[in-house]
Coordinates of C-alpha atoms and ligand atoms in Angstrom, one line a residue:
M1 CA 30.8 9.1 -18.7
A2 CA 27.1 9.9 -17.9
S3 CA 25.2 11.7 -20.5
L4 CA 23.4 15.0 -19.8
D5 CA 20.1 13.2 -19.9
T6 CA 21.2 10.7 -17.3
D7 CA 22.5 13.5 -15.1
R8 CA 19.2 15.2 -15.3
S9 CA 17.1 12.2 -14.5
N10 CA 19.5 11.3 -11.6
L11 CA 19.0 14.9 -10.3
I12 CA 15.2 14.6 -10.6
A13 CA 15.3 11.2 -8.9
L14 CA 17.3 12.7 -6.1
L15 CA 14.9 15.7 -5.7
D16 CA 12.0 13.3 -5.7
F17 CA 13.7 11.3 -3.0
H18 CA 14.2 14.4 -0.8
V19 CA 10.5 15.4 -1.2
E20 CA 9.4 11.8 -0.4
A21 CA 11.6 12.0 2.7
G22 CA 10.0 15.2 3.8
V23 CA 12.8 17.5 2.8
D24 CA 10.7 20.1 1.0
V25 CA 12.1 23.4 2.1
V26 CA 15.2 25.2 1.1
L27 CA 16.8 27.0 4.0
D28 CA 20.0 28.3 2.3
E29 CA 21.8 28.4 -1.0
T30 CA 24.8 26.4 0.1
P31 CA 25.0 23.4 2.4
H32 CA 26.6 23.8 5.9
D33 CA 28.3 21.0 7.8
R34 CA 26.9 22.0 11.2
F35 CA 28.4 18.9 12.8
A36 CA 31.9 20.4 12.1
E37 CA 31.4 23.6 13.9
V38 CA 33.5 24.1 17.0
D39 CA 31.5 26.9 18.8
L40 CA 30.7 24.7 21.7
P41 CA 30.9 26.1 25.3
P42 CA 34.2 25.0 27.0
A43 CA 32.3 22.9 29.6
V44 CA 30.7 20.9 26.8
R45 CA 34.0 20.5 24.9
E46 CA 35.8 19.2 27.9
T47 CA 33.2 16.6 28.6
F48 CA 32.3 15.4 25.1
G49 CA 34.9 16.6 22.5
E50 CA 35.6 19.4 20.1
T51 CA 32.8 19.2 17.6
R52 CA 29.1 18.8 17.5
R53 CA 29.7 15.5 15.8
D54 CA 31.6 14.3 18.9
V55 CA 28.8 15.6 21.2
L56 CA 26.1 13.9 19.1
S57 CA 27.9 10.6 19.1
A58 CA 28.4 10.7 22.9
P59 CA 26.1 8.6 25.1
R60 CA 22.8 10.4 25.5
P61 CA 21.3 11.2 28.9
E62 CA 18.0 9.5 29.5
L63 CA 15.0 11.5 28.2
R64 CA 12.6 12.8 30.7
R65 CA 9.0 11.8 30.3
E66 CA 6.8 15.0 30.6
P67 CA 3.1 15.0 31.3
L68 CA 0.9 16.2 28.4
P69 CA 0.5 20.0 28.4
S70 CA -2.2 21.3 30.6
R71 CA -4.4 24.2 29.7
E72 CA -2.9 26.4 32.3
A73 CA 0.8 26.1 32.0
P74 CA 3.0 25.6 28.9
P75 CA 5.2 22.5 29.1
E76 CA 8.8 22.5 29.9
P77 CA 11.0 22.3 26.8
R78 CA 12.1 18.8 26.0
P79 CA 15.5 17.8 24.8
A80 CA 16.0 17.1 21.1
A81 CA 13.3 19.4 19.8
P82 CA 13.6 20.2 16.1
R83 CA 15.5 23.4 15.2
T84 CA 13.5 26.5 14.7
F85 CA 14.5 29.3 12.3
G86 CA 14.2 33.1 12.7
S87 CA 15.2 35.4 15.4
S88 CA 12.0 35.6 17.4
A89 CA 11.4 31.9 17.1
S90 CA 14.6 31.3 19.0
A91 CA 13.1 32.8 22.2
K92 CA 12.3 30.2 24.8
P93 CA 9.0 28.4 24.1
E94 CA 7.6 29.3 27.5
E95 CA 8.2 33.0 26.8
A96 CA 6.7 32.7 23.3
A97 CA 3.6 31.0 24.8
I98 CA 3.2 33.7 27.4
D99 CA 3.6 36.4 24.7
A100 CA 1.1 34.6 22.5
R101 CA -1.4 34.4 25.3
A102 CA -1.1 38.1 26.1
K103 CA -1.3 39.2 22.5
A104 CA -4.2 36.8 21.7
A105 CA -6.3 38.1 24.6
E106 CA -6.1 41.6 23.3
T107 CA -7.7 40.8 19.9
K108 CA -11.4 41.8 19.6
S109 CA -12.2 40.1 16.3
L110 CA -11.2 37.2 14.1
D111 CA -9.7 39.7 11.6
E112 CA -7.5 41.2 14.4
L113 CA -6.5 37.7 15.5
E114 CA -5.6 36.7 11.9
A115 CA -3.6 39.9 11.5
L116 CA -1.8 39.2 14.8
L117 CA -0.9 35.7 13.5
R118 CA 0.4 37.1 10.3
D119 CA 2.9 39.2 12.2
F120 CA 3.7 36.7 15.0
E121 CA 7.3 35.4 14.9
G122 CA 7.3 33.4 18.1
C123 CA 6.7 30.0 16.4
G124 CA 9.4 28.7 14.1
L125 CA 6.9 26.9 11.9
R126 CA 5.9 30.2 10.3
F127 CA 9.4 30.5 8.7
T128 CA 9.1 27.2 6.9
A129 CA 5.5 27.3 5.9
K130 CA 4.4 29.0 2.7
N131 CA 1.1 30.4 4.1
L132 CA -0.7 31.0 7.3
V133 CA -3.7 28.6 7.4
F134 CA -6.1 30.5 9.6
A135 CA -9.6 29.2 8.9
D136 CA -12.3 28.3 6.4
G137 CA -16.0 28.5 6.6
N138 CA -18.5 30.7 8.3
P139 CA -17.4 32.6 11.4
E140 CA -21.1 32.8 12.4
A141 CA -21.5 29.0 12.4
R142 CA -22.8 27.0 15.3
V143 CA -20.3 24.3 14.8
M144 CA -16.5 24.6 14.7
F145 CA -14.2 21.8 13.7
V146 CA -10.6 21.8 14.9
G147 CA -7.9 19.7 13.3
E148 CA -4.2 19.3 14.2
A149 CA -2.1 21.2 11.7
P150 CA -2.1 21.9 7.9
G151 CA -0.5 19.6 5.4
A152 CA 1.0 20.4 2.0
D153 CA -2.3 21.1 0.2
E154 CA -3.5 23.5 3.0
D155 CA -0.1 25.2 3.1
R156 CA -0.4 25.9 -0.7
V157 CA -3.9 27.2 -0.6
G158 CA -3.8 28.9 2.9
K159 CA -7.0 27.1 4.1
P160 CA -7.6 24.1 6.3
F161 CA -8.7 20.7 5.1
M162 CA -8.1 21.2 1.4
G163 CA -6.6 17.8 0.5
R164 CA -8.0 14.2 0.7
S165 CA -8.8 14.5 4.4
G166 CA -10.7 17.7 3.7
Q167 CA -12.7 16.0 0.9
L168 CA -13.7 13.2 3.3
L169 CA -14.5 15.8 6.0
D170 CA -16.8 17.6 3.5
R171 CA -18.6 14.3 2.8
M172 CA -19.0 13.6 6.5
M173 CA -20.4 17.0 7.1
A174 CA -22.7 16.7 4.2
A175 CA -24.1 13.4 5.6
V176 CA -25.5 15.4 8.6
G177 CA -26.6 18.5 6.6
L178 CA -23.5 20.6 7.1
D179 CA -21.1 22.3 4.7
R180 CA -18.5 25.0 4.8
T181 CA -21.2 27.7 4.8
S182 CA -22.7 26.4 8.0
S183 CA -19.4 25.3 9.7
Y184 CA -16.2 27.0 10.7
I185 CA -12.9 25.0 10.4
A186 CA -9.4 25.7 11.9
N187 CA -6.4 23.9 13.3
I188 CA -4.5 23.8 16.6
V189 CA -1.4 24.9 14.8
P190 CA -1.9 27.3 11.9
W191 CA 1.3 26.7 10.0
R192 CA 2.4 23.4 8.3
P193 CA 5.1 21.5 10.1
P194 CA 7.9 20.8 7.5
G195 CA 7.7 17.4 5.9
N196 CA 4.3 16.9 7.6
R197 CA 5.9 15.9 10.9
N198 CA 3.8 16.2 14.0
P199 CA 3.9 19.6 15.7
T200 CA 6.1 19.5 18.8
P201 CA 4.6 20.0 22.3
Q202 CA 6.4 23.4 22.4
E203 CA 4.8 24.5 19.1
V204 CA 1.4 23.4 20.3
A205 CA 1.9 25.3 23.6
I206 CA 2.8 28.4 21.7
C207 CA -0.1 28.2 19.3
R208 CA -2.8 27.1 21.8
P209 CA -3.6 30.6 23.0
F210 CA -4.5 31.5 19.4
I211 CA -6.9 28.6 18.8
E212 CA -8.4 29.2 22.2
R213 CA -9.0 32.8 21.3
Q214 CA -10.4 31.8 17.9
I215 CA -12.9 29.5 19.5
A216 CA -13.9 32.2 22.0
L217 CA -14.4 34.7 19.1
V218 CA -16.4 32.2 17.0
N219 CA -18.4 31.1 20.1
P220 CA -19.9 28.0 18.5
A221 CA -22.6 25.9 20.1
V222 CA -20.6 22.7 19.5
L223 CA -16.8 22.3 19.1
V224 CA -15.7 19.2 17.2
C225 CA -12.1 18.0 18.0
L226 CA -10.8 16.0 15.0
G227 CA -8.3 13.4 16.2
A228 CA -6.2 12.9 19.4
P229 CA -4.0 16.0 19.3
S230 CA -6.9 18.3 18.9
T231 CA -9.0 16.4 21.6
Q232 CA -6.1 16.3 24.1
T233 CA -5.1 19.9 23.6
L234 CA -8.6 21.4 23.8
T235 CA -10.2 19.1 26.5
G236 CA -7.2 18.2 28.6
T237 CA -8.0 14.5 28.4
K238 CA -5.1 12.1 28.3
D239 CA -7.3 9.3 26.8
G240 CA -6.4 8.0 23.4
I241 CA -8.9 8.9 20.6
L242 CA -10.5 5.5 20.4
R243 CA -11.5 5.9 24.1
A244 CA -12.3 9.6 23.9
R245 CA -14.3 9.6 20.7
G246 CA -18.0 10.0 20.9
R247 CA -17.8 11.8 24.2
F248 CA -18.8 15.4 24.8
F249 CA -16.4 17.3 27.1
P250 CA -17.2 20.6 28.7
Y251 CA -15.1 23.4 27.2
A252 CA -14.9 26.6 29.2
L253 CA -14.9 29.9 27.4
P254 CA -13.0 32.8 29.0
D255 CA -16.3 34.5 30.1
G256 CA -17.1 31.4 32.2
R257 CA -19.7 29.9 29.9
E258 CA -19.3 26.3 28.8
I259 CA -19.8 24.8 25.4
R260 CA -19.8 21.1 24.4
A261 CA -16.7 19.7 22.7
L262 CA -17.2 16.4 20.8
A263 CA -14.2 14.2 20.2
T264 CA -14.1 12.2 17.0
L265 CA -11.7 10.5 14.7
H266 CA -9.6 12.5 12.3
P267 CA -10.5 12.1 8.6
A268 CA -6.8 11.2 7.8
Y269 CA -7.1 8.3 10.2
L270 CA -10.4 7.2 8.5
L271 CA -8.6 7.3 5.1
R272 CA -6.1 4.8 6.5
Q273 CA -8.7 2.8 8.5
P274 CA -12.0 3.0 6.5
V275 CA -13.6 0.3 8.7
Q276 CA -13.7 2.9 11.5
K277 CA -15.9 5.2 9.6
R278 CA -18.9 3.5 11.3
L279 CA -17.6 5.0 14.6
A280 CA -17.3 8.4 13.0
W281 CA -20.8 8.1 11.6
R282 CA -22.1 7.6 15.2
D283 CA -20.2 10.7 16.3
F284 CA -21.6 12.8 13.5
R285 CA -25.1 11.7 14.3
A286 CA -24.5 12.7 17.9
L287 CA -23.2 16.0 16.6
R288 CA -26.4 16.5 14.6
A289 CA -28.5 15.7 17.6
A290 CA -26.5 18.2 19.8
L291 CA -26.9 20.9 17.2
D292 CA -30.7 20.3 16.9
A293 CA -31.0 20.3 20.7
A294 CA -29.1 23.6 21.0
T295 CA -31.5 25.5 18.7
Ligands
LIG301 N1 -5.2 17.6 8.8 C1 -5.4 18.6 9.7 O1 -5.4 18.3 10.9 N2 -5.7 19.8 9.3 C2 -5.7 20.2 8.0 O2 -6.0 21.3 7.8 C3 -5.5 19.2 7.1 C4 -5.2 18.0 7.4

């Protein structure tokens, strides 16, 4: 028979395994076998069987390939999106995105926008995140950096770029005379996706009105898109980041003015591919030159 000590170390090993696998939130006290539920609509039961397990093991229809979300219209929902939790988050993503846009447009200051986000329940990520990760840095800054979504460190602290990527970003900024007192930093999605998965297109579409409003309220001279998701969401380009990086895209503010949006590599990518830092260095020198020219 296993000793108490063995049981304990097995349990710790199991918990570690779950955390490693990205299972880092507890949603209920007791497990539910959702595959065994028989609350399927009659038409589905007739076609596929009695239980969700039957339905999930049935041959899948071919997935549609959707275009990347455009700035104007939120994307259609795709099949097989992760589950969201909470009543409002179960509204259709298109409706949540429309609601987000209308509410964001009414905010007159960053404080109002942050307060709105604290109350906003249209995005399921807020129910699994520990904290809202709204921004760090100086709202009066002439440069604004936008990443993709917070990770575990940011979720714990409630500020963007707090972990290893953040430390690298700080060093990259310092190399061109910037720091968090002269820059403003935010993310496309202000809540951590569980297990550090990528935000879904629906989550990005719901959160996009908020980051767009945040950019308009900060009104920087130069916007820096860190990585492909930020670049594609904010500039509308479909190019991969290695093609887009180093380019300045026009970014239209709601009042019709244009600012420059520079695409560059995400610090997390640079941690994995340090040899590419030379490309980021080029981009940061271009950023410095753009800021100097804009004074
Ligand atoms: N990566 C991001 O895109 N944003 C953060 O805040 C941290 C890591």
